[in-house]
XYZ file of C-alpha atoms in Angstrom:
227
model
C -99.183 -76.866 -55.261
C -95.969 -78.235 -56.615
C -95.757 -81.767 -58.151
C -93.124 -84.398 -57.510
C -89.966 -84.677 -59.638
C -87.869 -87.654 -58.345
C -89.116 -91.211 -58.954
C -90.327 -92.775 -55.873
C -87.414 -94.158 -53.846
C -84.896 -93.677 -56.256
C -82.193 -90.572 -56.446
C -81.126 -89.211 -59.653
C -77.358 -88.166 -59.512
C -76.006 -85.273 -57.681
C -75.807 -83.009 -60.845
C -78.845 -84.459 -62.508
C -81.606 -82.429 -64.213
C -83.741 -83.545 -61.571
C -82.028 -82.484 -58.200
C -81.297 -78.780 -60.443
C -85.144 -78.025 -61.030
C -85.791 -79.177 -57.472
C -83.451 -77.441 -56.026
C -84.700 -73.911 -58.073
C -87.968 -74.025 -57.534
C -88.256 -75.813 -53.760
C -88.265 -72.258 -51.889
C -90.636 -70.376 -54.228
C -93.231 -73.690 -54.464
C -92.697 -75.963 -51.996
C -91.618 -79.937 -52.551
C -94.120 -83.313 -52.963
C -93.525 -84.921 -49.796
C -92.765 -88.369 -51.887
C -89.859 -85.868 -53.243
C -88.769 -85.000 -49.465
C -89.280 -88.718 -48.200
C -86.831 -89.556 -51.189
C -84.191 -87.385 -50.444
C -84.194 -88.313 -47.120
C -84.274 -91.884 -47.656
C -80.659 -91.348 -49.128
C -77.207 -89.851 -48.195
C -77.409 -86.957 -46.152
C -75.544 -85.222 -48.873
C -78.020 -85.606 -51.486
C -81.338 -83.554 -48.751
C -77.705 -81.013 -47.775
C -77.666 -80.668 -51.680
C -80.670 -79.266 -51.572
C -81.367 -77.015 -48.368
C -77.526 -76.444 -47.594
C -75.418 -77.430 -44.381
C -76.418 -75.628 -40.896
C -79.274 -74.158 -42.285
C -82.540 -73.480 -40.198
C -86.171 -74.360 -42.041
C -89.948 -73.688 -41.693
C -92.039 -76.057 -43.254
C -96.131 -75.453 -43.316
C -98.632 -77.519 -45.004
C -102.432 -77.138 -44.558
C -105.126 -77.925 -42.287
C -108.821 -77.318 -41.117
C -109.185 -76.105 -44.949
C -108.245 -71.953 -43.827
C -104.899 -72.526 -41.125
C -101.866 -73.619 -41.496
C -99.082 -75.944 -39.308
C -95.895 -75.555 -38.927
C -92.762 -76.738 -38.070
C -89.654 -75.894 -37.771
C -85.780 -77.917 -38.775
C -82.603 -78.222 -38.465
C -80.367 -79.504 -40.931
C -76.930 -80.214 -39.560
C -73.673 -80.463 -40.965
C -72.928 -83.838 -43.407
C -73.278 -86.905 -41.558
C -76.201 -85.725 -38.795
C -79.599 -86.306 -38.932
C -82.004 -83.227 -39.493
C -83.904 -82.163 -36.011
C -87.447 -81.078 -35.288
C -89.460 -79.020 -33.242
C -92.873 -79.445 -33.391
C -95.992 -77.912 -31.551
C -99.538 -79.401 -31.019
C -102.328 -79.331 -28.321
C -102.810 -81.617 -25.532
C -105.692 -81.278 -23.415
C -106.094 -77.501 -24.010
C -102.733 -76.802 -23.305
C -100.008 -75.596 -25.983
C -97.349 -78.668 -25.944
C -93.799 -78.539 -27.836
C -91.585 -81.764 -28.094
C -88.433 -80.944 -27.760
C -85.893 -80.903 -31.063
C -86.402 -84.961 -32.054
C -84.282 -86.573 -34.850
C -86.120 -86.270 -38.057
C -86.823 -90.255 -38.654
C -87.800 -90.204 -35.316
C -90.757 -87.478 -34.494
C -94.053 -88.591 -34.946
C -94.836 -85.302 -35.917
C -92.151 -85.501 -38.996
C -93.926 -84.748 -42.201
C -91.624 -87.950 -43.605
C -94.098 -90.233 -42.283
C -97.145 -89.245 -44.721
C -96.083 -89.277 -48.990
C -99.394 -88.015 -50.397
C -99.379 -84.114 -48.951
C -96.895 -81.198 -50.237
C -94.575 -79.546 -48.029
C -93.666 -75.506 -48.537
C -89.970 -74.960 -47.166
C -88.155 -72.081 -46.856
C -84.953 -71.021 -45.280
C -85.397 -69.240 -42.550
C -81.529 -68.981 -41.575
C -78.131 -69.977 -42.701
C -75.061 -70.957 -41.080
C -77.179 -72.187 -38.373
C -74.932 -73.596 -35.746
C -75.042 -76.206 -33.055
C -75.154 -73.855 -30.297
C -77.422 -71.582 -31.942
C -80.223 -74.342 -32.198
C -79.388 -75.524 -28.613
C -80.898 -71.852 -27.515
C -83.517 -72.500 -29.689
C -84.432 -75.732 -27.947
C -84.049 -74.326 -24.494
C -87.068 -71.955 -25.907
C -89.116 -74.860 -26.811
C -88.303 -76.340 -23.354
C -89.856 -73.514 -21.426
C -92.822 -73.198 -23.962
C -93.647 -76.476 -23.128
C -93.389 -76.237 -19.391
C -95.130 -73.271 -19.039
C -98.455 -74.917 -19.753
C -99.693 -72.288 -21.861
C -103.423 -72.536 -23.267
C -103.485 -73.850 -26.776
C -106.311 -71.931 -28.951
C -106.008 -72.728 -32.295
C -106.571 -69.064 -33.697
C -104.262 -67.053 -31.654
C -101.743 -69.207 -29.583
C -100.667 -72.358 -31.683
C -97.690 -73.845 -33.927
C -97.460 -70.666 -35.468
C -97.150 -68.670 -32.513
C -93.978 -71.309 -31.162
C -92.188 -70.949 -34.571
C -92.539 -67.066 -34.678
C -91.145 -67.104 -31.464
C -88.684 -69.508 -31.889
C -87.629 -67.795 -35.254
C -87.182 -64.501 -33.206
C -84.896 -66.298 -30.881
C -82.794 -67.280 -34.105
C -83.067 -63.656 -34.571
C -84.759 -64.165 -37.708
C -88.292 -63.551 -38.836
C -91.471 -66.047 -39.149
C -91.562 -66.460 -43.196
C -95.210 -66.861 -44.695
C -94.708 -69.300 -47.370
C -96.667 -68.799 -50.780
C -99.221 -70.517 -51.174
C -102.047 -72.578 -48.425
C -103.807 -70.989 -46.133
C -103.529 -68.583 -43.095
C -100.693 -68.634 -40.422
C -103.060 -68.118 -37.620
C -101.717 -67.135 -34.648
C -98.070 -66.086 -36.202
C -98.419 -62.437 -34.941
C -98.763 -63.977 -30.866
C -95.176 -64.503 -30.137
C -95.398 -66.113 -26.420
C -92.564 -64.044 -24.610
C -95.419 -62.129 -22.727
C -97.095 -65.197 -21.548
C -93.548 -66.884 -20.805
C -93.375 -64.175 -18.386
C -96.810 -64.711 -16.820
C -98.415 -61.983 -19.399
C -102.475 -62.545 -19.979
C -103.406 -65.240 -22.166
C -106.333 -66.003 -24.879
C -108.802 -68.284 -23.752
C -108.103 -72.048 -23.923
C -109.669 -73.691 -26.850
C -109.512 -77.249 -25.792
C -108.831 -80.337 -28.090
C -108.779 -84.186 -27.378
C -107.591 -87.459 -29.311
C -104.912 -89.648 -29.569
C -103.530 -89.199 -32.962
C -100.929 -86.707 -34.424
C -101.996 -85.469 -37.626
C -99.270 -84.401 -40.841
C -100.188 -83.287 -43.590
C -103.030 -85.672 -44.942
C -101.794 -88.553 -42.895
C -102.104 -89.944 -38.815
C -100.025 -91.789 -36.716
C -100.132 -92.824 -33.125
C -98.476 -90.512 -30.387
C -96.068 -92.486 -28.441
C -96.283 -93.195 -24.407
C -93.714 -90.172 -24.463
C -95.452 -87.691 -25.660
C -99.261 -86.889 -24.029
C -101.848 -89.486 -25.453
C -104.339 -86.484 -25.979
C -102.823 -84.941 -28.850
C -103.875 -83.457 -32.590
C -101.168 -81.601 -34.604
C -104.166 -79.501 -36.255
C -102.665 -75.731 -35.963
């Protein structure tokens, strides 16, 4: 796993050594999250310099030691705040919150500094209207109900579908574990297909990365991130 570059808080110029080496190496192996809280802490400019305007992202990172959780960004033009979509189980049942301003989600890997991101870019020139079908997606994910089971229908499943609806393709990052559940894209069970068996989960925290954080009175109390 990659180590962090940038100095806690602080951001090296625009056309420093620093921002260069991150910048090369951030698709291949990933970025420290103390590196992503950093650049995010800062001009919207200096996180653009590094992932481009309009550009749509996965970002994984680990959990339950085999799987794998992911997410998936926008990063808007200069200006706007990144946006996230985010799945997790609640009750047995496969939620999605809706596209959430990055400082805002409590499922925003910003709010833990001690795990590593991987990032890729999953599409460019990524417009406003494009991510508004993506989010209408989401929506209907979420109101569907589907079961959650945490091998087959999961955060991986809602980001390889959502990625197909960018017409793209669900990118397996090097490195980490298994994207379990990445080959169930839920357009089947959207459309009242069969479904795998409900594996259920309880709590009241949402877990990123190596980090928890309570799940607001918007979201559904019983929740755990854990792909």
């Amino acid at each position: 796993m990659t180590g962090c570059i940038l100095d806690p808080g602080e951001l090296p110029p625009l056309d420093s050594d620093e921002l260069r080496t991150l910048r090369a190496r951030v698709f291949a192996d990933g970025i420290c999250a103390s590196d992503f809280v950093t650049l995010l802490e800062h001009e919207d400019h200096a996180f653009q310099l590094v992932f481009g305007e309009n550009t749509l992202l996965k970002i994984e990172f680990d959990v339950a030691m085999i799987g794998e959780h992911s997410h998936m960004v926008r990063i808007p033009g200069r200006g706007e705040e990144p946006e996230i979509i985010t799945a997790y189980p609640g009750n047995g049942y496969l939620r999605v919150a809706r596209p959430t301003p990055w400082h805002e989600s409590p499922h925003s890997p910003m709010r833990g500094q001690t795990s590593h991101q991987r990032v890729a870019i999953i599409a460019t020139e990524f417009s406003e209207d494009d991510w508004r079908r993506v989010a209408i997606v989401a929506e209907a994910i979420n109101e569907a109900n589907l079961n959650y089971n945490f091998l087959f229908q999961n955060s991986n499943s809602v980001v390889a579908t959502l990625a197909e609806v960018a017409k793209t393709a669900f990118t397996d990052l090097p490195g980490g574990g298994l994207n379990l559940g990445a080959g169930n894209t839920l357009f089947d069970e959207l459309l009242g297909g069969r479904q795998v068996p409900k594996f259920l989960v309880r709590g009241g925290t949402s877990h990123s990365g190596d980090t928890t954080s309570p799940v607001p009175d918007s979201l559904p109390k019983d929740v755990d991130t854990d792909a």
